[in-house]
Amino acid sequence: MIKSVEVLPGCIGCRNCENVCPKIFKVEGTSKVISHDYVGNETEILMAEAMCPVKVIKVEKEGNFTLTFKEAKLLDKKYLTSDIIELVLEKPKNFTFKPGQYVSLMFEDWKGKFSRQYSIAFDDEKTFTLTIRIGEKGRGAAQIKKLKIGKNIKFLGALGHFYLQNNKKEKYFISTGTGLAPFIAMGRHCDESVKKHFIIGGRKREDFYYAEHLAEIKNADIHYFASQQEADEKCKKGRVTDFLTNISKENSEVYLCGNPEMIKSVIEGLKKLGYDEKNIFSEGFTASGKNVGVLKEIFVNGNIPFVKEISWGIIIFAFILASLFAYKIGNETNYDDFLFFGNFNSFMFSISWWSVVFVMLIRPISDIFSKNNFLRKLKNFRKPLGILSSILIIVNFAGSWIFDPSLIVDYFTTIGRWNNLTALLARTSEITAVLLFLTSNLFSQKLLGKNWKRLQYLSYPYFITGAIAGVSYTDTTGAYFQYYGLVGVWVILWIIAFIKSHLNTKK
Ligand SMILES: Cc1cc2nc3c(=O)[nH]c(=O)nc-3n(C[C@H](O)[C@H](O)[C@H](O)COP(=O)(O)OP(=O)(O)OC[C@H]3O[C@@H](n4cnc5c(N)ncnc54)[C@H](O)[C@@H]3O)c2cc1C
Ligand code: SF4
């Protein structure tokens, strides 16, 4: 059961959530929860949560609620018009749908995972068919264009509550573009005795497709309206709204699908004509907002490309540096003149220090500038940089053990290492580095559960003792600024972040 749904600050208004679950989310600038009636919408809510690119949808649930994905093989793909593609997919086992429902196809591109909804146009024993408009610069459209026959496509569904009502009322199916898809399915499943009218809008005659499927539907008439073409024997010039006066008000139902603007104007028109609103059923193909340029996408929307790959790159870099460091420790006593970095040891310590500075500062900074999604996404690099920082500290004190294991005993028994405050703080830094390094993986996270988060608080003593160790090694005015100064900045940032979140909660 879903207990609560909340949109946290930081929404970028991408409309994924409204797209997937319009009953619960409405995006006007940013997303808002417009209904708390979660029953029957659980899958869509979880999908919205999973599809939110900035992870600001918080869903509180009870019990084991997870999304169950299916896979369908692409059997055929062809253009029906200049901008509509038909996909024929193999039905997975136990796949059923009600006419009017849709599936949510899952895609991944450089911005991350996302989904797009497509209504099922029709099916047979082994396949189901989708019709997809390929809009200019559409994100989903780009993926559809690339799909190759034979590829397995991951999807959710069938989903949605836009069904054909089970009664004998006359049916008016009004659509534009690919909004025709659910009506083909509905028309085919609708009782033969029920009178059906298909009112289809487009710009030109070439925009109309599936005449052969429409012709197979019994007891149906078809009315085409083309807005940018003169009338001919097949279609009238105009828009679907021109048909409204022909709709019988008695014992009828109107189904609308396609462009949300069209749906709005038809509903307004019908209401003006005195048509009973409870006999109108609609599904708008709400689209996400315009895709923006790469720079805006990265620095405003926070869609940093290759986050996973960069993170792995940093981890690999950490291990290469650590091996090099261990090699140097084992084979050379003179650390000076390492490339152009000067002292090799202090070079490694600097990398470790600046990595932990990033890890510590990015959290309060992104909390202060909570609307900046770029900063929010930078938080993804805390884990690999934490690994980089700790592994270098570990190699610094324990790298020599590989070459001479007796040094382990020496480490613990040399009194000078433990008998004064500075030495103890340096050891604290080393021990916390080991604990943080060992638990910086998913396995430990799962194993430790809630305690994992608590253990991560060790990064605070690690940072502070690292600063003290840094000052004690260097002991210059510059070092005071670099180490204590940054700890001071970190404390100030946390205070500001705390005050800001306190003020926000009060509001
Ligand atoms: C319940 C439901 C069922 C649906 N069923 C279908 C269906 O059967 N068939 C179907 O085709 N669609 C259907 N849709 C709509 C579909 O899910 C997508 O929203 C739609 O196809 C657009 O997705 P996209 O990723 O290609 O475009 P998006 O990237 O989401 O862009 C949205 C629109 O803006 C345009 N655009 C984006 N960026 C730019 C830019 N920089 N410059 C100019 N134009 C731009 C695109 O061309 C597109 O038209 C359905 C939607 C819902 C909610
Ligand atoms: S970022 Fe997109 S998906 Fe997330 S809440 Fe905002 S509109 Fe919805």
Coordinates of C-alpha atoms and ligand atoms in Angstrom, one line a residue:
M1 CA 0.0 0.0 0.0
I2 CA 1.2 3.5 -0.7
K3 CA 1.0 5.7 2.3
S4 CA 2.1 9.0 1.1
V5 CA 3.6 10.8 -2.0
E6 CA 5.6 14.0 -1.8
V7 CA 7.6 16.1 -4.3
L8 CA 10.7 17.5 -2.5
P9 CA 12.3 20.8 -3.5
G10 CA 14.5 20.5 -6.7
C11 CA 11.9 19.5 -9.3
I12 CA 13.1 20.6 -12.8
G13 CA 9.6 20.4 -14.3
C14 CA 10.5 17.7 -16.8
R15 CA 6.9 16.3 -16.6
N16 CA 8.0 12.6 -16.5
C17 CA 5.7 12.2 -13.4
E18 CA 2.7 13.8 -14.9
N19 CA 3.3 11.9 -18.1
V20 CA 3.3 8.6 -16.2
C21 CA 0.7 9.4 -13.6
P22 CA -1.5 12.4 -14.4
K23 CA -4.0 11.4 -11.7
I24 CA -1.5 12.2 -8.9
F25 CA 1.0 14.7 -10.4
K26 CA 0.4 18.0 -12.1
V27 CA 3.3 20.1 -13.4
E28 CA 3.0 23.8 -13.4
G29 CA 6.5 25.0 -13.4
T30 CA 7.3 22.3 -10.8
S31 CA 5.4 19.2 -10.0
K32 CA 2.6 19.0 -7.3
V33 CA 0.7 16.1 -5.9
I34 CA -2.9 16.9 -6.8
S35 CA -4.6 13.8 -5.4
H36 CA -4.0 11.5 -2.4
D37 CA -6.2 8.7 -3.9
Y38 CA -3.3 6.3 -4.5
V39 CA -5.3 3.1 -4.7
G40 CA -5.3 1.7 -8.3
N41 CA -2.4 4.1 -9.2
E42 CA 0.4 2.3 -7.3
T43 CA 2.4 1.1 -10.4
E44 CA 2.2 4.5 -12.0
I45 CA 3.3 6.3 -8.8
L46 CA 6.3 3.9 -8.4
M47 CA 7.1 4.5 -12.1
A48 CA 7.0 8.2 -11.6
E49 CA 9.4 7.8 -8.6
A50 CA 11.7 5.7 -10.7
M51 CA 11.6 8.0 -13.7
C52 CA 12.2 11.2 -11.8
P53 CA 15.6 12.3 -13.1
V54 CA 16.5 14.3 -10.0
K55 CA 14.9 11.9 -7.5
V56 CA 12.7 14.4 -5.7
I57 CA 9.6 12.2 -5.6
K58 CA 9.3 10.6 -2.2
V59 CA 7.0 7.6 -1.9
E60 CA 6.3 6.1 1.5
K61 CA 5.0 2.5 1.1
E62 CA 4.0 -0.4 3.3
G63 CA 4.8 -3.9 2.3
N64 CA 6.7 -5.2 -0.7
F65 CA 5.7 -3.0 -3.6
T66 CA 8.0 -3.3 -6.6
L67 CA 7.7 -2.7 -10.3
T68 CA 7.5 -5.8 -12.4
F69 CA 9.1 -5.3 -15.8
K70 CA 8.4 -7.4 -18.9
E71 CA 10.3 -7.8 -22.1
A72 CA 9.0 -8.0 -25.6
K73 CA 10.9 -8.8 -28.8
L74 CA 10.5 -6.3 -31.6
L75 CA 9.2 -8.3 -34.6
D76 CA 8.5 -5.6 -37.1
K77 CA 8.9 -1.8 -37.5
K78 CA 7.7 0.4 -40.3
Y79 CA 6.6 4.0 -41.1
L80 CA 2.8 4.4 -41.5
T81 CA 3.1 8.1 -42.4
S82 CA 6.0 10.4 -42.6
D83 CA 6.2 10.7 -38.8
I84 CA 4.4 7.7 -37.4
I85 CA 6.1 4.4 -36.8
E86 CA 4.4 1.1 -36.2
L87 CA 6.1 -1.4 -33.8
V88 CA 4.9 -5.0 -33.7
L89 CA 6.1 -6.7 -30.5
E90 CA 6.0 -10.3 -29.4
K91 CA 3.6 -10.8 -26.5
P92 CA 5.4 -12.0 -23.4
K93 CA 3.8 -14.9 -21.5
N94 CA 0.6 -13.9 -19.6
F95 CA 0.4 -10.5 -21.1
T96 CA -3.1 -9.2 -21.3
F97 CA -4.6 -5.7 -21.7
K98 CA -7.9 -4.0 -21.8
P99 CA -8.6 -2.0 -25.0
G100 CA -7.6 1.6 -24.2
Q101 CA -4.6 0.7 -22.0
Y102 CA -1.0 1.5 -22.7
V103 CA 2.5 0.2 -22.1
S104 CA 5.4 2.1 -20.8
L105 CA 8.6 1.4 -22.7
M106 CA 11.8 1.9 -20.9
F107 CA 14.8 3.6 -22.5
E108 CA 18.2 4.8 -21.5
D109 CA 20.3 7.6 -23.1
W110 CA 23.1 9.8 -22.0
K111 CA 20.8 11.6 -19.6
G112 CA 19.8 8.4 -17.9
K113 CA 16.8 6.1 -17.8
F114 CA 13.4 7.3 -18.9
S115 CA 10.1 5.9 -20.1
R116 CA 7.5 6.8 -22.7
Q117 CA 3.9 5.6 -22.8
Y118 CA 2.3 4.2 -25.9
S119 CA -1.3 2.9 -26.3
I120 CA -1.8 -0.5 -27.6
A121 CA -3.5 -0.2 -31.0
F122 CA -4.4 -3.9 -31.4
D123 CA -3.2 -7.4 -30.8
D124 CA -3.5 -11.0 -32.0
E125 CA -2.7 -14.2 -30.3
K126 CA 1.1 -13.7 -30.4
T127 CA 1.7 -10.0 -30.9
F128 CA 0.7 -6.5 -30.0
T129 CA 1.1 -3.3 -32.0
L130 CA 2.0 0.3 -31.0
T131 CA 1.9 3.4 -33.2
I132 CA 4.4 6.1 -32.3
R133 CA 4.7 9.7 -33.5
I134 CA 8.3 10.6 -34.2
G135 CA 8.4 14.3 -33.1
E136 CA 11.3 16.5 -34.0
K137 CA 14.0 16.2 -31.3
G138 CA 11.8 13.9 -29.2
R139 CA 13.9 12.0 -26.7
G140 CA 11.7 8.8 -26.9
A141 CA 11.4 9.3 -30.7
A142 CA 15.2 9.2 -31.0
Q143 CA 15.3 5.8 -29.2
I144 CA 12.4 4.5 -31.3
K145 CA 14.2 5.4 -34.5
K146 CA 17.3 3.5 -33.4
L147 CA 15.4 0.3 -32.4
K148 CA 16.4 -2.8 -34.5
I149 CA 14.2 -5.7 -35.3
G150 CA 14.9 -8.6 -33.0
K151 CA 15.8 -6.4 -30.0
N152 CA 14.1 -7.1 -26.7
I153 CA 12.3 -4.0 -25.2
K154 CA 11.8 -3.7 -21.5
F155 CA 8.4 -2.4 -20.5
L156 CA 5.8 -2.0 -17.8
G157 CA 2.1 -2.6 -18.3
A158 CA -0.5 -2.8 -19.5
L159 CA -1.4 0.3 -17.5
G160 CA -4.1 2.9 -17.5
H161 CA -7.8 3.4 -16.7
F162 CA -9.0 4.6 -20.1
Y163 CA -11.3 1.8 -20.9
L164 CA -14.2 1.2 -23.2
Q165 CA -17.4 1.3 -21.0
N166 CA -19.3 -2.0 -21.1
N167 CA -22.7 -0.8 -22.4
K168 CA -24.7 -0.4 -25.6
K169 CA -24.4 3.4 -25.9
E170 CA -23.5 4.9 -29.2
K171 CA -19.7 5.6 -29.3
Y172 CA -17.9 8.6 -30.7
F173 CA -14.2 8.1 -30.9
I174 CA -12.4 11.5 -31.5
S175 CA -8.7 11.5 -32.1
T176 CA -5.7 13.3 -33.6
G177 CA -2.4 11.7 -34.6
T178 CA -1.5 8.5 -32.8
G179 CA -4.5 9.1 -30.5
L180 CA -6.3 6.7 -32.9
A181 CA -4.4 3.7 -31.4
P182 CA -6.6 2.9 -28.4
F183 CA -9.7 3.4 -30.5
I184 CA -8.7 0.8 -33.0
A185 CA -8.4 -1.6 -30.0
M186 CA -11.7 -0.4 -28.6
G187 CA -13.5 -0.5 -31.9
R188 CA -12.4 -4.1 -32.5
H189 CA -13.5 -5.2 -29.0
C190 CA -16.8 -3.3 -29.0
D191 CA -20.0 -5.2 -29.6
E192 CA -21.1 -5.3 -33.2
S193 CA -24.5 -4.0 -32.4
V194 CA -23.1 -0.7 -31.0
K195 CA -23.0 2.1 -33.5
K196 CA -19.5 3.6 -33.7
H197 CA -18.2 6.9 -35.1
F198 CA -14.5 7.6 -35.7
I199 CA -13.7 11.3 -36.0
I200 CA -10.1 11.6 -36.9
G201 CA -8.1 14.9 -37.3
G202 CA -4.8 15.6 -39.0
R203 CA -3.1 18.3 -41.0
K204 CA -3.1 16.6 -44.4
R205 CA -4.6 13.5 -46.0
E206 CA -1.2 11.8 -45.8
D207 CA -1.5 11.9 -42.0
F208 CA -4.3 9.4 -42.0
Y209 CA -3.4 5.7 -41.6
Y210 CA -5.0 2.4 -40.7
A211 CA -7.9 2.8 -43.1
E212 CA -7.8 -1.0 -43.6
H213 CA -8.1 -1.7 -39.8
L214 CA -10.9 0.9 -39.5
A215 CA -12.8 -0.7 -42.4
E216 CA -12.8 -4.1 -40.6
I217 CA -14.7 -2.6 -37.6
K218 CA -18.3 -3.5 -37.9
N219 CA -21.1 -0.9 -37.6
A220 CA -18.7 2.1 -37.9
D221 CA -18.5 5.3 -39.9
I222 CA -15.3 7.3 -40.3
H223 CA -15.0 11.1 -40.6
Y224 CA -11.6 12.6 -41.5
F225 CA -10.8 16.3 -40.9
A226 CA -7.7 17.8 -42.4
S227 CA -6.8 21.3 -41.3
Q228 CA -4.3 22.2 -44.0
Q229 CA -5.9 20.7 -47.1
E230 CA -8.9 21.3 -49.3
A231 CA -11.9 18.9 -48.9
D232 CA -12.1 15.9 -51.2
E233 CA -14.3 12.8 -51.4
K234 CA -12.5 11.2 -48.3
C235 CA -11.9 14.1 -45.9
K236 CA -13.4 17.4 -45.0
K237 CA -11.4 20.6 -44.5
G238 CA -11.4 21.6 -40.8
R239 CA -10.8 20.3 -37.3
V240 CA -12.5 17.5 -35.3
T241 CA -14.3 20.2 -33.3
D242 CA -16.4 20.9 -36.5
F243 CA -18.1 17.6 -36.0
L244 CA -19.4 18.3 -32.5
T245 CA -22.8 19.5 -33.5
N246 CA -23.4 16.0 -35.1
I247 CA -23.0 14.2 -31.8
S248 CA -26.2 12.8 -30.4
K249 CA -26.7 13.9 -26.8
E250 CA -28.9 11.0 -25.9
N251 CA -27.6 7.5 -25.1
S252 CA -24.1 8.2 -26.3
E253 CA -20.5 8.4 -25.1
V254 CA -17.6 10.4 -26.4
Y255 CA -14.0 9.1 -26.1
L256 CA -11.1 11.5 -26.8
C257 CA -7.5 10.7 -27.3
G258 CA -4.4 12.5 -28.5
N259 CA -3.2 16.1 -28.2
P260 CA -4.3 17.5 -24.8
E261 CA -5.1 20.9 -26.5
M262 CA -7.6 19.1 -28.8
I263 CA -9.1 17.3 -25.9
K264 CA -9.6 20.5 -24.0
S265 CA -11.3 22.3 -26.8
V266 CA -13.6 19.3 -27.6
I267 CA -14.6 19.1 -24.0
E268 CA -15.3 22.8 -23.9
G269 CA -17.3 22.6 -27.2
L270 CA -19.4 19.7 -26.0
K271 CA -20.1 21.4 -22.7
K272 CA -21.3 24.5 -24.5
L273 CA -23.6 22.2 -26.6
G274 CA -25.1 20.9 -23.3
Y275 CA -23.5 17.5 -23.6
D276 CA -23.3 15.6 -20.3
E277 CA -19.7 15.6 -19.0
K278 CA -20.1 12.2 -17.3
N279 CA -20.3 10.6 -20.8
I280 CA -16.9 12.0 -21.8
F281 CA -13.8 9.8 -21.4
S282 CA -10.4 11.1 -22.4
E283 CA -6.7 10.3 -22.4
G284 CA -4.3 13.2 -23.3
F285 CA -0.9 12.2 -24.7
T286 CA 0.8 14.6 -22.3
A287 CA 4.4 15.1 -23.6
S288 CA 7.5 16.1 -21.6
G289 CA 8.7 19.6 -22.1
K290 CA 11.1 20.6 -24.9
N291 CA 14.5 19.1 -24.8
V292 CA 17.1 21.7 -24.2
G293 CA 20.8 22.1 -25.3
V294 CA 23.6 20.1 -23.8
L295 CA 25.0 22.9 -21.6
K296 CA 21.6 23.7 -20.1
E297 CA 20.9 20.0 -19.7
I298 CA 24.1 19.6 -17.7
F299 CA 24.4 22.8 -15.6
V300 CA 20.7 23.5 -15.1
N301 CA 18.9 20.2 -15.3
G302 CA 21.9 18.4 -13.7
N303 CA 22.0 15.7 -16.3
I304 CA 25.7 15.1 -16.1
P305 CA 26.6 12.5 -18.8
F306 CA 28.4 9.3 -17.9
V307 CA 28.1 9.7 -14.2
K308 CA 28.5 5.9 -13.7
E309 CA 31.4 5.7 -16.1
I310 CA 33.2 8.7 -14.5
S311 CA 32.7 7.2 -11.0
W312 CA 34.2 3.9 -12.2
G313 CA 37.0 5.9 -13.8
I314 CA 37.8 7.6 -10.5
I315 CA 37.8 4.2 -8.7
I316 CA 40.2 2.7 -11.2
F317 CA 42.4 5.8 -11.0
A318 CA 42.4 5.4 -7.2
F319 CA 43.7 1.8 -7.5
I320 CA 46.3 2.7 -10.0
L321 CA 47.6 5.6 -7.9
A322 CA 47.5 3.4 -4.8
S323 CA 49.6 0.6 -6.5
L324 CA 52.1 3.2 -7.7
F325 CA 52.3 4.6 -4.2
A326 CA 52.8 1.2 -2.7
Y327 CA 55.5 0.4 -5.2
K328 CA 57.3 3.6 -4.4
I329 CA 57.1 3.0 -0.7
G330 CA 58.4 -0.5 -1.2
N331 CA 61.3 0.3 -3.6
E332 CA 62.4 3.8 -2.9
T333 CA 63.4 5.8 0.1
N334 CA 63.7 9.1 -1.8
Y335 CA 60.3 10.5 -2.6
D336 CA 61.5 13.7 -4.1
D337 CA 61.2 14.9 -7.7
F338 CA 58.2 12.9 -8.7
L339 CA 57.5 14.2 -12.2
F340 CA 56.7 17.9 -11.7
F341 CA 54.8 17.4 -8.5
G342 CA 57.8 17.6 -6.2
N343 CA 57.5 15.3 -3.2
F344 CA 55.6 12.2 -4.1
N345 CA 54.3 11.5 -0.6
S346 CA 52.8 15.0 -0.2
F347 CA 51.4 14.8 -3.7
M348 CA 49.4 11.7 -2.8
F349 CA 48.4 13.3 0.5
S350 CA 47.1 16.4 -1.5
I351 CA 45.0 14.2 -3.8
S352 CA 43.6 12.4 -0.8
W353 CA 42.9 15.7 1.0
W354 CA 41.2 17.5 -1.9
S355 CA 39.1 14.5 -2.6
V356 CA 37.8 14.4 1.0
V357 CA 37.3 18.2 0.8
F358 CA 35.0 17.7 -2.2
V359 CA 33.1 14.9 -0.4
M360 CA 32.5 17.0 2.7
L361 CA 31.7 20.3 1.1
I362 CA 29.4 19.2 -1.7
R363 CA 26.6 18.0 0.6
P364 CA 26.0 21.3 2.5
I365 CA 26.6 23.3 -0.7
S366 CA 24.0 21.4 -2.6
D367 CA 21.6 21.6 0.4
I368 CA 22.0 25.4 0.4
F369 CA 21.5 25.7 -3.4
S370 CA 18.8 23.0 -3.4
K371 CA 17.3 24.2 -6.6
N372 CA 20.6 23.7 -8.5
N373 CA 20.4 20.2 -9.9
F374 CA 24.0 20.3 -11.2
L375 CA 25.3 20.5 -7.6
R376 CA 22.8 17.9 -6.5
K377 CA 24.1 15.5 -9.2
L378 CA 27.7 16.2 -8.2
K379 CA 26.9 14.4 -5.0
N380 CA 27.1 11.2 -7.0
F381 CA 30.9 11.6 -7.0
R382 CA 31.2 11.5 -3.2
K383 CA 31.6 7.7 -3.2
P384 CA 34.4 7.3 -5.7
L385 CA 36.3 10.3 -4.3
G386 CA 35.9 9.0 -0.8
I387 CA 37.5 5.7 -2.0
L388 CA 40.3 7.7 -3.7
S389 CA 40.9 9.7 -0.5
S390 CA 40.9 6.7 1.9
I391 CA 42.9 4.3 -0.2
L392 CA 45.8 6.7 -0.5
I393 CA 45.9 7.2 3.3
I394 CA 45.8 3.4 3.8
V395 CA 48.7 2.9 1.4
N396 CA 50.6 5.7 3.1
F397 CA 50.6 3.9 6.5
A398 CA 50.2 0.2 5.4
G399 CA 51.7 0.1 1.9
S400 CA 55.1 -1.0 3.2
W401 CA 53.5 -4.0 5.0
I402 CA 53.3 -5.8 1.6
F403 CA 57.0 -5.7 1.3
D404 CA 57.9 -6.3 4.9
P405 CA 55.1 -7.8 7.0
S406 CA 57.1 -7.4 10.2
L407 CA 56.2 -3.7 9.9
I408 CA 52.7 -4.6 11.0
V409 CA 53.9 -5.4 14.4
D410 CA 56.2 -2.4 14.3
Y411 CA 53.1 -0.2 13.5
F412 CA 51.2 -1.3 16.6
T413 CA 54.1 -1.5 19.0
T414 CA 56.1 1.6 18.3
I415 CA 55.2 3.7 21.3
G416 CA 55.9 7.0 19.5
R417 CA 53.0 6.3 17.2
W418 CA 50.5 6.4 20.0
N419 CA 51.8 8.4 22.9
N420 CA 50.8 11.9 22.0
L421 CA 47.7 13.7 20.9
T422 CA 48.9 14.5 17.3
A423 CA 50.0 10.8 16.8
L424 CA 46.7 9.6 18.2
L425 CA 44.8 11.9 15.8
A426 CA 46.8 10.7 12.9
R427 CA 46.0 7.1 13.8
T428 CA 42.3 8.0 14.1
S429 CA 42.5 9.3 10.6
E430 CA 44.1 6.1 9.4
I431 CA 41.6 3.8 11.2
T432 CA 38.6 5.7 10.0
A433 CA 40.1 5.6 6.5
V434 CA 40.2 1.8 6.7
L435 CA 36.6 1.5 8.0
L436 CA 35.3 3.9 5.3
F437 CA 37.2 2.2 2.5
L438 CA 36.0 -1.3 3.6
T439 CA 32.3 -0.2 3.7
S440 CA 32.3 1.8 0.5
N441 CA 30.5 -0.9 -1.5
L442 CA 27.0 -2.1 -2.1
F443 CA 27.5 -5.4 -0.3
S444 CA 28.5 -3.6 3.0
Q445 CA 25.6 -1.2 2.5
K446 CA 23.1 -4.1 2.3
L447 CA 24.8 -6.1 5.1
L448 CA 24.9 -3.2 7.6
G449 CA 21.4 -1.8 6.8
K450 CA 20.7 1.3 8.9
N451 CA 24.1 1.0 10.6
W452 CA 25.8 1.7 7.3
K453 CA 24.6 5.3 7.3
R454 CA 25.8 5.7 10.9
L455 CA 29.2 4.3 10.1
Q456 CA 29.5 6.8 7.3
Y457 CA 29.5 9.6 9.9
L458 CA 33.1 8.5 10.5
S459 CA 33.9 10.7 7.5
Y460 CA 33.6 13.7 9.9
P461 CA 36.4 12.6 12.2
Y462 CA 38.4 11.4 9.1
F463 CA 38.2 14.9 7.6
I464 CA 39.0 16.8 10.8
T465 CA 41.9 14.5 11.9
G466 CA 43.2 14.6 8.3
A467 CA 43.3 18.4 8.6
I468 CA 45.1 18.3 11.9
A469 CA 47.6 15.7 10.5
G470 CA 48.0 18.0 7.4
V471 CA 48.9 21.0 9.5
S472 CA 51.3 19.0 11.8
Y473 CA 53.2 17.7 8.8
T474 CA 53.5 21.0 7.0
D475 CA 53.2 23.6 9.8
T476 CA 53.2 26.7 7.6
T477 CA 50.7 29.6 7.5
G478 CA 49.4 28.4 4.1
A479 CA 48.8 25.0 5.6
Y480 CA 46.7 26.5 8.4
F481 CA 44.5 28.2 5.7
Q482 CA 44.3 25.1 3.5
Y483 CA 43.4 22.7 6.3
Y484 CA 41.8 24.5 9.3
G485 CA 40.4 27.2 7.0
L486 CA 38.5 24.5 4.9
V487 CA 37.2 22.8 8.1
G488 CA 36.0 26.3 9.1
V489 CA 34.3 26.8 5.7
W490 CA 32.7 23.3 6.1
V491 CA 31.3 24.2 9.5
I492 CA 29.9 27.5 8.3
L493 CA 28.2 25.8 5.3
W494 CA 26.6 23.3 7.5
I495 CA 25.2 26.0 9.8
I496 CA 23.8 27.9 6.8
A497 CA 22.3 24.6 5.4
F498 CA 20.8 23.9 8.8
I499 CA 19.2 27.4 9.1
K500 CA 17.9 27.2 5.5
S501 CA 16.2 23.8 6.1
H502 CA 14.8 25.0 9.4
L503 CA 13.3 28.1 7.7
N504 CA 11.9 25.9 4.9
T505 CA 10.2 23.5 7.4
K506 CA 8.6 26.5 9.2
K507 CA 7.2 27.7 5.9
Ligands
LIG1 C1 -1.2 7.4 -21.5 C2 -0.4 7.9 -22.7 C3 -0.5 7.2 -23.8 C4 0.3 7.6 -24.9 N1 0.2 6.9 -26.1 C5 0.9 7.2 -27.2 C6 0.8 6.5 -28.4 O1 0.1 5.5 -28.6 N2 1.6 7.0 -29.5 C7 2.4 8.1 -29.3 O2 3.0 8.5 -30.3 N3 2.4 8.8 -28.2 C8 1.7 8.4 -27.1 N4 1.8 9.1 -25.9 C9 2.8 10.2 -25.9 C10 4.2 9.6 -25.7 O3 4.3 9.0 -24.4 C11 5.3 10.7 -25.7 O4 5.0 11.7 -24.7 C12 5.4 11.4 -27.0 O5 5.6 10.4 -28.0 C13 6.6 12.4 -27.1 O6 7.7 11.7 -26.6 P1 9.2 12.0 -27.1 O7 10.1 11.5 -26.1 O8 9.4 11.6 -28.5 O9 9.2 13.6 -27.1 P2 9.7 14.5 -25.9 O10 11.2 14.5 -25.8 O11 9.0 14.2 -24.7 O12 9.3 16.0 -26.4 C14 8.0 16.4 -26.4 C15 7.6 17.0 -27.7 O13 8.3 18.2 -27.8 C16 9.0 18.2 -29.1 N5 10.4 18.7 -28.8 C17 11.2 18.3 -27.8 N6 12.3 19.0 -27.9 C18 12.2 19.9 -28.9 C19 13.1 20.9 -29.3 N7 14.2 21.2 -28.8 N8 12.6 21.6 -30.4 C20 11.4 21.4 -31.0 N9 10.6 20.4 -30.5 C21 11.0 19.7 -29.5 C22 9.1 16.7 -29.5 O14 9.0 16.6 -30.9 C23 7.8 16.2 -28.9 O15 6.7 16.3 -29.8 C24 1.1 8.7 -24.8 C25 1.2 9.4 -23.6 C26 0.4 9.0 -22.6 C27 0.5 9.8 -21.3
SF4_2 S1 11.7 16.5 -11.9 FE1 10.2 15.7 -13.4 S2 9.6 13.7 -12.7 FE2 10.7 14.7 -11.0 S3 9.0 15.7 -9.9 FE3 9.7 17.2 -11.3 S4 8.4 17.0 -13.1 FE4 8.2 15.2 -11.9

